């Protein structure tokens, strides 16, 4: 159990600045997910917390003790790697017991504790095997057992599910969540998979180019993205973006029409100034699905492609030369080639300043409406 | 790397007849060359071993096992056997120890890959030297009057050590040259192998309370067990062929203190004695011994390396 305070940490690889003065506070027992594209510095940050990378500037404190110069083994952290990182020449038992043996824990206690965690992770039948004889999912369970047995104050996960197939990934994800609920250990989990981030996190930290773009609960990140980057990165399918301009009377002009978003939303913006309009695929509705008061406007679009996904169907639409993606009920999808007049939900519109990429809205208000 | 390098692992695959024929045809040229070069000489040596041929007499007769019986009563042979055994153990063990320590030092101590590569190239040079050149260079280094090896001692006013003239030291002084040549080379090979290992298990070990040396001892070196065993095996075979180095440095002396089996065979057969049959019997015995010992080791090594 421990809090983590990260103050102004920076890291360079040669001339490349991979982390640029990052600040982050993590509460005791919190489940934090670092989310971002590859190369955004999230893994580097995790490895710096683990002590596997040197800190170039700033401080990292675990349990209010600065650990910058502490060896990895002395930080009371445990890490689970994407590649499992098991010791290939040792049996599962020896893998799990390795850390305790280095600490000279008595033999009997080691056996007892290994049995305990092995049972917890349902690998107690595999203790005599070598890693090469295990499936990917089993190997990752062994890696988790090896991390857990040390009763660390912080768990670090570096994309632990990326090498597994989809089904196992879902399964282990639930397991990690369950274990966190049971142990309550402070956890930092790195991933580039936004679904994983949404499912696991108490708080998501979205990173880009060595900086934090936004941090917040999964709801905040999804429903109130503060930058274009976050809006684009989170959500599947990717959010639809249209170029527009501020019109008059609380309206926004875009290429083929206008949307009424209310004067309050555009407060302080000069008419004619450019905007980027973000609409999630689920927030564009077929006609008649929204109460009239919530309709900000209609977009006429031609159906180019219909992909059935099960419960839903994904439509690829054309508006002028711009393509939109919409999710609709999968039972009665519109025909290819037909023209739809899609209704835009006023409460689900995201507006961004195209220059700075920052959102134009009040976060609190937005969240309230979304909820 | 580690798996393909290990010998004899896995079941032999059953070949289809046409594939078997192809394999035989392609093997034939190489095999016939081998038979021509090694088998004829070996058969010749075995034939000689049962005669009493000497270089100064034109005739010879078959004498059965007499040469071998004499060998077992020959104390100089016993000495050569002992010297060979010491040589083998000392050069193999020290080469591997030096290689492991050097590899760890290279990987841990030299962070910049460019500098490390440059050092590696320098470290390979000794093994590229012909044995005779290496032997001569070290003979000068060891020289009590003008050698660099004694320079620090004489600077301090201590008497010089006569590395190659002291029967207690000479064998080890020569062995050092062999270790210098091969230990540095194997150190580079091992460092390159360590570089190819996945980093994560080593990082996991660091998080699991293993120190720098602990990471190597518990994780990195065991992961390279196959290649290390194979290198040891290669070195053991290489150490058998010490003739050129010892001959240029001490020629078996002082006395017979560095006379290995091959040197003794040479002295008996080609040297002043000219007892070619006796030398042949020695060679044959040496050959039989090596084949037996190394066949056993080969099987064992295959199992350890797996």
CSV table of C-alpha atoms in Angstrom, one decimal, chain A residues 47 50-51 73 77 79 81 83 85 87-90 98-99 102-103 146 150, chain B residues 200-211 214 218-220 222-223 225:
chain,number,residue,atom,x,y,z
A,47,UNK,CA,10.1,1.6,-16.0
A,50,UNK,CA,10.3,0.4,-11.3
A,51,UNK,CA,13.8,1.7,-11.3
A,73,UNK,CA,14.6,-4.6,-5.7
A,77,UNK,CA,7.3,-2.7,-6.5
A,79,UNK,CA,6.2,-5.7,-12.4
A,81,UNK,CA,5.9,-7.6,-18.4
A,83,UNK,CA,6.5,-10.7,-22.8
A,85,UNK,CA,9.7,-12.3,-18.8
A,87,UNK,CA,13.0,-17.3,-16.3
A,88,UNK,CA,12.9,-19.9,-19.1
A,89,UNK,CA,15.3,-22.4,-17.4
A,90,UNK,CA,13.3,-22.6,-14.1
A,98,UNK,CA,12.9,-16.7,-7.0
A,99,UNK,CA,12.4,-13.3,-5.2
A,102,UNK,CA,16.9,-14.0,-2.8
A,103,UNK,CA,15.5,-12.6,0.4
A,146,UNK,CA,5.6,-14.0,-9.2
A,150,UNK,CA,6.3,-10.4,-2.9
B,200,UNK,CA,12.9,-8.6,-19.6
B,201,UNK,CA,13.8,-11.8,-17.6
B,202,UNK,CA,17.0,-10.0,-16.3
B,203,UNK,CA,14.9,-6.9,-15.4
B,204,UNK,CA,12.4,-9.1,-13.6
B,205,UNK,CA,15.3,-10.6,-11.7
B,206,UNK,CA,16.5,-7.1,-10.7
B,207,UNK,CA,13.0,-6.4,-9.3
B,208,UNK,CA,13.2,-9.8,-7.6
B,209,UNK,CA,16.1,-8.6,-5.4
B,210,UNK,CA,19.0,-10.1,-7.5
B,211,UNK,CA,22.1,-7.9,-7.7
B,214,UNK,CA,23.1,-12.4,-9.2
B,218,UNK,CA,20.8,-16.9,-11.7
B,219,UNK,CA,19.3,-15.8,-15.0
B,220,UNK,CA,21.6,-14.7,-17.9
B,222,UNK,CA,21.7,-20.2,-17.2
B,223,UNK,CA,19.8,-18.9,-20.3
B,225,UNK,CA,23.8,-22.8,-20.8
